[in-house]
Amino acid sequence: MYYNSILSKGSSNAGTKTDISSKMKNVKYEPGKNGGAPKVDSKEFNKVGSQLMMATNSLSKKSYIDWFASVKDSVAESDFGAEETFRLANWLMPMLTKSGNTTELRVQGAASMLIYNAQSAINQIQDENKSADIQEFLKTNGFSEEILSKKINKVDALGVPSLAFPGAKDVTIKNIYKAGDNIADPLENLKQVSIFLKELSKFHKNLKTEDLKKKFVDLLFYCDPSQLGLMGNQKTPFAKSYSLLIRANAMILDLGGLGADGWSNIIKADGSGGADFADWLANSYDLLGSTDMKTMIDSLLENYDNTSINDLTVSKKAELIDKVGYDYSKHKFKDNSLLKRLYDLFANQDAAGTKKFQEFMDTFKAFTDKDMAPLHENALQYINNKEYWKESDVKVNAKTASEVGGTMEFTLEYSGIGDTESTASKQTTKVDVPENFNPYQTIVANQKDAAESDALKDKIDTSRKSGVILGKEQLSMDDEALKKYDGYGNTFGNVKHKYKVVWKNISDDKDKPYWVIADVQSFNDSGTQFYNIY
């Protein structure tokens, strides 16, 4: 582990790294080995914190899919829900893209392949050389030969080359409107994609026997677990086109994914899930292929060129959401608007395939949840499970999130687990914190070489009080008392604490709100306030 906390005059000192061992001069520090917790003076400490750090590092590369999958639950007909509906749409159908935003572009690429890659699956089905057995099965059992023979434009599935180092041009929705060799008009091509997918769903519903339904899965959707990964070679059209979403692991690119079991659970053994997925994809292509929606999307592409949603101010974002179809005065979607159609696509339970789309999102989330299970069990559940937190005394002194000087305060009662060895909740004497105190606890002398480097020597503010513990200075705490105050993070039991929290918008610009925690008061199980020793 490395720290980068040389005290600087307001500017970052990124790039200068100092090993933690060199900063802890008076103790014996041993980093964790083989997934274990680190040790100080031969005693293991912060086991859960170490587990959190390792899990975060392991899952950080897999977070792209989970990122967009989690937004599904926020889709709603409300001010916030309208923004999240468009955010989800902007991942699945990237309209606002920004060069250089690698993480966001990767999320957009991973999400958009859910819709975009359907075309490459159809390409494979319509290829007589690759899919003669599939075509024979379809024609023999009632699939329209006219639809089967009317070839859509050829599309290369989004995959590792597009997402390893993505640019805006790799993921933009513009790509779905490119002219092709088979159908010159892009909208006509999208219409034909929808027709094919609807016919595929209809075909499945007309299959009479379980054997035929199993063959439907085996020929069109089956994912071979032995062929996952970068060098895998899935045989079926849909498993091949969606292989990166099924097991998104390829060299430096690990997006997460469904896993072969997750894919099978979605498709279902009888293929009914695959047919439902085809219905949802058909609805997506109907939306993208409609003239009025294409006009709106073209307008967004032009007016928000090389822009991220996160670049927009509050008023600009509201302007965008109004433009795509949300009425803030009525808190409703505008009839027949892009946003209303997107909402129906994502959340209308009566629309064909929408439940299957939501199952996709939930399965994506479950992939990450499974990896997080041990950490959730030991720590995270106590942070985010409302069972352990009781909220009261809520006071909101702001009509909108952008109100200058706005405040929000509330009380939280916590009844989960805590470090029973720590004496922090018994520290009831308040220390005096001087104005010039540096809370990052940098001991400049321990980083002398870095401090005197050309990169940092002019940035260090020597007027700031740094590298001291106020509790030790003012309360005469010895080293043993400090260890007891922190605890070792290894012994846990039930605790009852109460926190009074105040948030405040400290921005003077109503278009750029900046909310911070302005005050936290902590109370132990006896109702006595306790304090940080800094």
XYZ file of C-alpha atoms in Angstrom:
534
model
C 0.000 0.000 0.000
C 1.150 3.528 -0.701
C 0.166 6.866 0.789
C 0.336 10.197 -0.985
C -0.407 12.647 1.802
C 2.449 15.147 1.762
C 0.816 18.347 2.975
C 0.424 20.687 0.008
C -0.887 24.193 -0.557
C -4.171 23.296 -2.182
C -2.805 21.389 -5.164
C -2.394 17.689 -5.707
C 0.916 15.953 -5.351
C -0.164 12.939 -7.407
C 2.753 10.967 -8.722
C 4.845 10.974 -5.550
C 4.499 7.701 -3.661
C 5.853 6.845 -0.245
C 5.700 3.319 1.104
C 3.651 3.047 4.311
C 6.535 1.281 6.078
C 8.744 4.352 5.749
C 6.112 6.481 7.495
C 5.737 4.245 10.545
C 9.098 4.689 12.203
C 8.274 3.546 15.713
C 6.385 0.319 15.011
C 6.997 -2.899 13.167
C 4.611 -2.982 10.214
C 3.992 -6.133 8.146
C 1.722 -6.019 5.087
C -0.928 -8.716 4.749
C 0.132 -11.936 3.034
C -1.987 -14.314 0.946
C -5.140 -12.352 1.562
C -4.533 -11.953 5.294
C -4.687 -8.807 7.390
C -1.584 -6.625 7.999
C 0.198 -6.625 11.349
C 1.535 -3.923 13.651
C 4.037 -5.071 16.261
C 3.180 -8.659 15.280
C -0.538 -8.181 16.055
C -3.040 -8.560 13.226
C -5.350 -5.582 12.701
C -8.197 -4.310 10.501
C -9.134 -7.699 9.056
C -12.402 -6.441 7.556
C -10.758 -3.294 6.176
C -8.171 -5.441 4.427
C -10.918 -7.673 3.042
C -12.727 -4.588 1.778
C -9.594 -3.273 0.081
C -8.865 -6.595 -1.611
C -12.460 -7.096 -2.752
C -12.641 -3.552 -4.088
C -9.449 -4.056 -6.058
C -10.677 -7.380 -7.417
C -14.111 -6.101 -8.405
C -13.174 -2.637 -9.667
C -12.624 -3.941 -13.196
C -15.924 -5.826 -13.080
C -17.988 -2.820 -12.056
C -18.914 -1.623 -15.562
C -21.877 -3.940 -16.024
C -23.014 -3.607 -12.410
C -22.931 0.167 -12.841
C -25.619 0.302 -15.492
C -27.557 -2.691 -14.128
C -28.037 -0.973 -10.771
C -29.705 2.068 -12.336
C -32.676 -0.029 -13.448
C -34.204 0.213 -9.963
C -34.213 4.034 -10.169
C -36.244 4.221 -13.380
C -39.487 5.999 -12.431
C -41.921 8.730 -13.415
C -40.493 11.384 -11.082
C -37.954 14.210 -11.278
C -35.081 11.971 -10.191
C -36.452 8.892 -11.943
C -36.679 10.768 -15.254
C -32.970 11.628 -15.059
C -32.084 8.031 -14.235
C -34.293 6.746 -17.056
C -32.317 8.848 -19.496
C -29.018 7.852 -17.870
C -29.836 4.168 -18.361
C -30.865 4.891 -21.952
C -27.620 6.758 -22.530
C -25.721 3.636 -21.560
C -27.829 1.226 -23.588
C -28.113 3.639 -26.559
C -25.188 6.072 -26.146
C -26.320 9.523 -27.282
C -24.040 11.666 -25.118
C -20.444 10.416 -25.309
C -17.172 12.084 -24.433
C -13.715 11.230 -25.723
C -11.247 10.379 -22.981
C -13.879 9.276 -20.448
C -12.642 5.695 -20.574
C -14.680 4.366 -17.651
C -17.942 5.890 -18.830
C -17.296 4.822 -22.422
C -16.660 1.279 -21.206
C -19.953 1.290 -19.311
C -21.695 2.555 -22.448
C -20.007 -0.068 -24.592
C -20.835 -2.918 -22.217
C -24.456 -1.791 -21.923
C -25.060 -0.968 -25.577
C -23.903 -4.378 -26.803
C -27.090 -5.765 -25.222
C -29.056 -4.135 -28.049
C -26.440 -3.599 -30.752
C -25.066 -7.158 -30.867
C -28.452 -8.683 -31.720
C -27.717 -7.823 -35.339
C -24.578 -9.957 -35.444
C -26.588 -12.909 -34.077
C -29.074 -12.487 -36.928
C -26.166 -12.163 -39.390
C -24.940 -15.592 -38.316
C -28.411 -17.140 -38.568
C -28.792 -15.762 -42.108
C -25.382 -17.068 -43.201
C -26.032 -20.255 -45.185
C -22.422 -21.422 -44.826
C -22.353 -21.127 -41.028
C -25.944 -21.950 -40.132
C -27.402 -24.407 -42.625
C -28.647 -26.603 -39.757
C -30.290 -23.614 -38.039
C -31.984 -22.502 -41.244
C -33.268 -25.993 -41.917
C -34.679 -26.202 -38.383
C -36.376 -22.805 -38.717
C -37.897 -23.435 -42.131
C -39.051 -26.940 -41.258
C -40.907 -25.704 -38.200
C -42.694 -22.658 -39.556
C -40.293 -19.701 -39.548
C -41.128 -17.310 -42.414
C -38.771 -18.049 -45.309
C -39.319 -14.527 -46.634
C -38.085 -12.990 -43.365
C -35.227 -15.484 -43.100
C -34.006 -14.701 -46.607
C -34.270 -10.894 -46.382
C -30.799 -10.233 -45.040
C -30.130 -7.335 -42.702
C -26.913 -5.324 -42.839
C -23.771 -6.973 -41.531
C -22.573 -5.750 -38.142
C -19.428 -6.594 -36.174
C -20.394 -7.317 -32.575
C -19.008 -4.975 -29.947
C -16.276 -6.835 -28.099
C -12.784 -6.610 -26.665
C -11.277 -4.506 -29.496
C -14.004 -1.895 -29.023
C -13.922 -1.779 -25.221
C -10.302 -2.345 -24.181
C -9.428 1.246 -25.089
C -12.773 2.706 -26.169
C -13.307 5.960 -28.001
C -16.606 7.769 -28.426
C -16.767 6.526 -32.020
C -16.691 2.909 -30.803
C -19.843 3.088 -28.692
C -21.999 5.922 -30.049
C -25.565 5.150 -31.154
C -24.547 6.650 -34.515
C -23.133 3.230 -35.368
C -26.559 1.635 -35.438
C -27.627 4.089 -38.162
C -24.809 3.337 -40.593
C -25.811 2.427 -44.129
C -25.081 -1.151 -45.147
C -24.638 -3.357 -48.195
C -27.947 -5.202 -47.937
C -30.369 -2.410 -46.937
C -29.448 1.152 -47.865
C -31.903 2.910 -45.553
C -30.734 2.545 -41.895
C -34.272 2.882 -40.523
C -35.506 0.172 -42.871
C -32.664 -2.029 -41.652
C -33.665 -1.513 -38.005
C -37.280 -2.241 -38.918
C -36.201 -5.515 -40.533
C -34.179 -6.436 -37.434
C -37.319 -5.968 -35.344
C -39.393 -8.048 -37.763
C -36.849 -10.891 -37.595
C -36.754 -10.862 -33.776
C -40.550 -10.846 -33.498
C -40.732 -13.755 -35.915
C -38.181 -15.626 -33.798
C -40.323 -15.137 -30.683
C -43.479 -16.147 -32.566
C -41.651 -19.206 -33.937
C -40.774 -20.368 -30.425
C -44.339 -19.919 -29.166
C -45.591 -22.158 -31.995
C -43.231 -25.041 -31.228
C -45.361 -27.968 -30.057
C -42.953 -30.328 -28.280
C -40.347 -30.060 -25.551
C -37.795 -31.679 -27.874
C -38.278 -28.908 -30.456
C -37.949 -26.239 -27.763
C -34.751 -27.820 -26.514
C -33.422 -27.868 -30.075
C -34.334 -24.164 -30.340
C -32.047 -23.503 -27.366
C -29.288 -25.858 -28.495
C -29.062 -24.316 -31.979
C -29.610 -20.620 -31.206
C -28.724 -19.820 -27.579
C -26.677 -22.547 -25.890
C -23.525 -21.280 -24.145
C -20.669 -23.789 -23.892
C -19.006 -23.150 -20.479
C -15.721 -24.605 -21.786
C -15.594 -21.908 -24.482
C -15.837 -18.821 -22.266
C -13.174 -16.136 -22.258
C -10.989 -14.404 -24.813
C -10.063 -17.528 -26.807
C -13.526 -19.093 -26.551
C -15.450 -19.969 -29.678
C -19.165 -20.160 -28.946
C -21.107 -21.933 -31.678
C -24.647 -20.625 -31.284
C -25.473 -17.182 -32.730
C -26.660 -15.493 -29.544
C -24.040 -16.990 -27.198
C -21.349 -15.953 -29.690
C -22.691 -12.399 -30.066
C -23.119 -11.949 -26.313
C -20.048 -13.881 -25.161
C -18.456 -10.786 -23.624
C -21.549 -10.158 -21.509
C -21.787 -13.801 -20.491
C -18.208 -14.031 -19.316
C -16.594 -10.650 -19.745
C -13.031 -11.626 -19.002
C -10.344 -10.881 -21.538
C -6.823 -9.887 -20.556
C -7.047 -6.381 -19.039
C -10.801 -6.254 -19.637
C -12.956 -7.880 -16.968
C -16.439 -6.405 -17.073
C -18.194 -8.919 -14.896
C -21.036 -10.715 -16.618
C -23.795 -13.262 -16.376
C -21.747 -16.438 -16.294
C -22.860 -19.504 -18.239
C -25.349 -20.413 -15.492
C -26.784 -16.895 -15.426
C -27.225 -16.940 -19.204
C -28.897 -20.359 -19.070
C -31.243 -19.221 -16.308
C -32.302 -16.243 -18.400
C -32.773 -18.189 -21.639
C -34.568 -21.046 -19.805
C -34.286 -24.710 -20.671
C -37.338 -24.493 -22.940
C -36.131 -21.308 -24.670
C -39.015 -19.157 -23.384
C -36.562 -16.651 -21.913
C -34.746 -16.395 -25.228
C -38.064 -15.653 -26.963
C -38.891 -12.979 -24.366
C -35.449 -11.442 -24.862
C -36.093 -11.337 -28.611
C -39.361 -9.486 -27.900
C -37.577 -6.852 -25.793
C -34.882 -6.427 -28.439
C -37.587 -6.022 -31.105
C -39.180 -3.239 -29.039
C -35.769 -1.555 -28.726
C -35.295 -1.644 -32.510
C -38.836 -0.332 -33.033
C -37.963 2.684 -30.890
C -34.608 3.300 -32.578
C -36.094 2.736 -36.017
C -38.974 5.210 -35.733
C -38.546 8.452 -37.691
C -39.517 10.823 -34.879
C -37.217 9.126 -32.385
C -34.356 9.165 -34.890
C -34.931 12.931 -35.328
C -34.739 13.460 -31.563
C -31.612 11.307 -31.254
C -29.945 13.196 -34.132
C -30.690 16.449 -32.318
C -29.058 15.152 -29.143
C -26.015 13.934 -31.044
C -25.605 17.362 -32.602
C -26.332 19.546 -29.560
C -24.404 17.473 -27.032
C -21.408 16.473 -29.130
C -18.440 15.248 -27.044
C -20.367 15.792 -23.800
C -20.915 13.613 -20.742
C -24.111 13.810 -18.717
C -21.871 14.521 -15.748
C -20.610 17.679 -17.462
C -24.064 19.241 -17.367
C -25.068 21.749 -14.700
C -28.334 21.270 -12.830
C -30.223 23.637 -15.142
C -28.651 22.182 -18.315
C -29.532 18.669 -17.206
C -33.108 19.743 -16.483
C -33.213 21.366 -19.917
C -32.092 18.091 -21.482
C -34.627 15.995 -19.553
C -37.396 18.421 -20.554
C -36.294 18.221 -24.167
C -36.470 14.434 -24.284
C -39.908 14.350 -22.716
C -40.386 15.061 -19.004
C -42.734 17.771 -17.703
C -41.294 19.058 -14.417
C -44.429 21.111 -13.688
C -46.659 18.021 -13.831
C -43.994 15.488 -12.776
C -45.022 13.292 -15.696
C -43.611 12.039 -18.980
C -44.921 13.779 -22.074
C -47.095 11.571 -24.279
C -45.254 9.821 -27.138
C -41.945 11.410 -26.118
C -38.579 9.678 -26.275
C -38.432 9.480 -22.482
C -41.924 7.970 -22.213
C -41.034 5.310 -24.769
C -37.770 4.594 -22.975
C -39.600 4.284 -19.667
C -42.016 1.788 -21.223
C -39.093 -0.155 -22.671
C -37.393 -0.408 -19.273
C -40.269 -0.565 -16.811
C -43.658 -1.273 -18.401
C -44.484 -4.731 -17.056
C -47.203 -5.174 -19.685
C -44.804 -4.666 -22.616
C -43.468 -7.806 -24.291
C -40.037 -8.735 -22.978
C -39.700 -5.992 -20.314
C -39.690 -8.496 -17.456
C -36.920 -10.370 -19.263
C -34.867 -7.168 -19.585
C -35.254 -6.599 -15.854
C -34.181 -10.190 -15.226
C -31.055 -9.505 -17.283
C -30.267 -6.498 -15.093
C -30.879 -8.417 -11.871
C -28.677 -11.289 -13.038
C -25.865 -8.887 -13.909
C -26.103 -7.474 -10.403
C -26.171 -10.941 -8.854
C -22.830 -11.765 -10.501
C -21.142 -8.999 -8.519
C -23.250 -9.691 -5.426
C -21.948 -13.271 -5.343
C -18.327 -12.077 -5.288
C -19.217 -9.547 -2.599
C -21.087 -12.026 -0.370
C -18.321 -12.635 2.226
C -17.641 -8.921 2.559
C -21.351 -8.146 2.724
C -21.787 -10.697 5.483
C -18.911 -9.305 7.546
C -19.304 -5.580 6.988
C -21.393 -4.054 4.220
C -24.759 -5.232 5.473
C -24.198 -3.139 8.576
C -23.637 -0.075 6.417
C -26.541 -0.327 3.990
C -29.191 -2.528 5.637
C -31.941 -0.354 7.120
C -32.471 -2.997 9.789
C -29.475 -1.546 11.614
C -30.257 2.150 11.072
C -33.173 4.144 12.446
C -33.733 7.619 11.035
C -35.474 10.396 12.987
C -35.680 14.180 13.529
C -35.394 14.950 9.818
C -35.298 18.677 9.030
C -34.878 19.878 5.448
C -34.331 23.608 5.082
C -34.236 23.728 1.288
C -36.955 23.590 -1.342
C -34.590 22.250 -4.027
C -31.207 20.560 -4.092
C -29.666 23.703 -5.600
C -30.898 26.206 -2.970
C -27.991 28.403 -1.817
C -27.375 27.932 1.907
C -29.736 24.976 2.062
C -29.343 22.562 4.963
C -30.572 19.105 5.871
C -30.212 17.467 9.248
C -31.304 14.172 10.767
C -30.500 11.681 13.501
C -29.313 8.129 12.831
C -29.424 5.402 15.464
C -27.106 2.474 14.750
C -27.620 -0.982 16.286
C -25.258 -3.164 14.254
C -21.847 -4.496 15.158
C -18.702 -2.579 16.054
C -15.176 -3.103 17.346
C -15.732 -4.036 20.991
C -12.037 -3.527 21.818
C -12.069 0.108 20.720
C -12.459 2.783 23.420
C -13.389 5.505 20.903
C -16.997 5.707 22.135
C -15.726 6.331 25.671
C -13.663 9.371 24.632
C -15.989 12.011 26.115
C -13.477 14.864 26.463
C -13.391 17.239 23.521
C -9.998 18.283 22.197
C -9.285 21.762 20.877
C -8.682 21.643 17.117
C -6.650 24.658 15.919
C -7.541 26.397 12.655
C -4.187 25.477 11.089
C -4.478 21.751 11.848
C -3.854 19.248 9.044
C -6.225 16.297 9.572
C -4.266 14.050 7.184
C -1.595 13.450 9.834
C 1.420 13.842 7.571
C 4.803 13.573 9.248
C 6.914 15.518 6.784
C 10.180 14.345 8.339
C 9.298 10.744 7.466
C 8.985 11.738 3.805
C 11.961 14.075 3.700
C 13.204 12.986 0.271
C 9.806 13.500 -1.301
C 9.235 16.724 0.624
C 12.466 18.243 -0.683
C 11.897 17.147 -4.270
C 11.409 19.759 -6.966
C 7.846 18.560 -7.434
C 6.814 19.248 -3.830
C 9.182 21.578 -2.004
C 7.245 24.704 -3.023
C 3.881 23.160 -2.188
C 4.382 22.259 1.467
C 2.670 24.634 3.867
C 4.839 24.632 6.985
C 2.413 26.922 8.811
C -0.001 23.995 9.169
C 0.143 21.812 12.282
C 0.759 18.313 10.988
C 1.951 14.893 12.072
C 0.593 15.090 15.625
C -2.277 13.496 17.519
C -4.177 16.114 19.456
C -5.475 13.569 21.947
C -1.925 12.630 22.791
C -0.869 16.262 23.159
C -3.875 17.501 25.121
C -5.104 14.423 26.996
C -1.735 12.781 27.768
C -2.700 9.548 26.016
C 0.186 7.092 25.800
C 0.821 4.628 22.951
C -1.167 1.857 24.625
C -4.159 4.169 25.067
C -3.958 5.092 21.381
C -4.030 1.431 20.371
C -7.065 0.841 22.577
C -8.765 3.915 21.118
C -8.421 2.592 17.569
C -8.941 -1.058 18.401
C -7.548 -3.786 16.183
C -10.655 -4.334 14.096
C -10.770 -8.043 14.864
C -13.265 -8.408 17.721
C -16.852 -7.426 16.961
C -20.098 -7.275 18.888
C -23.355 -5.344 19.029
C -23.151 -1.629 19.709
C -25.713 1.179 19.971
C -24.650 4.602 18.779
C -26.511 7.730 17.729
C -25.344 10.353 15.230
C -26.760 13.810 14.578
C -25.750 14.805 11.048
C -25.975 18.171 9.297
C -25.519 18.594 5.542
C -25.124 22.039 3.964
C -24.935 23.368 0.423
C -21.847 25.587 0.594
C -21.981 26.691 -3.052
C -22.931 30.263 -3.951
C -23.931 29.147 -7.456
C -27.438 27.661 -7.637
C -26.451 25.936 -10.869
C -23.605 24.067 -9.182
C -24.741 22.852 -5.740
C -22.050 21.433 -3.476
C -23.370 19.637 -0.424
C -20.987 18.674 2.367
C -21.343 17.260 5.869
C -21.076 20.356 8.024
C -21.405 18.686 11.424
C -21.576 15.244 13.027
C -22.274 14.696 16.712
C -21.725 11.175 18.062
C -23.382 9.634 21.137
C -22.626 6.281 22.790
C -25.090 3.734 24.234
C -25.351 5.820 27.421
C -26.404 8.873 25.431
C -23.117 10.662 26.162
C -21.429 12.547 23.349
C -18.003 11.241 22.330
C -15.310 12.919 20.260
C -12.520 12.305 17.785
C -9.004 12.726 19.171
C -7.630 13.782 15.748
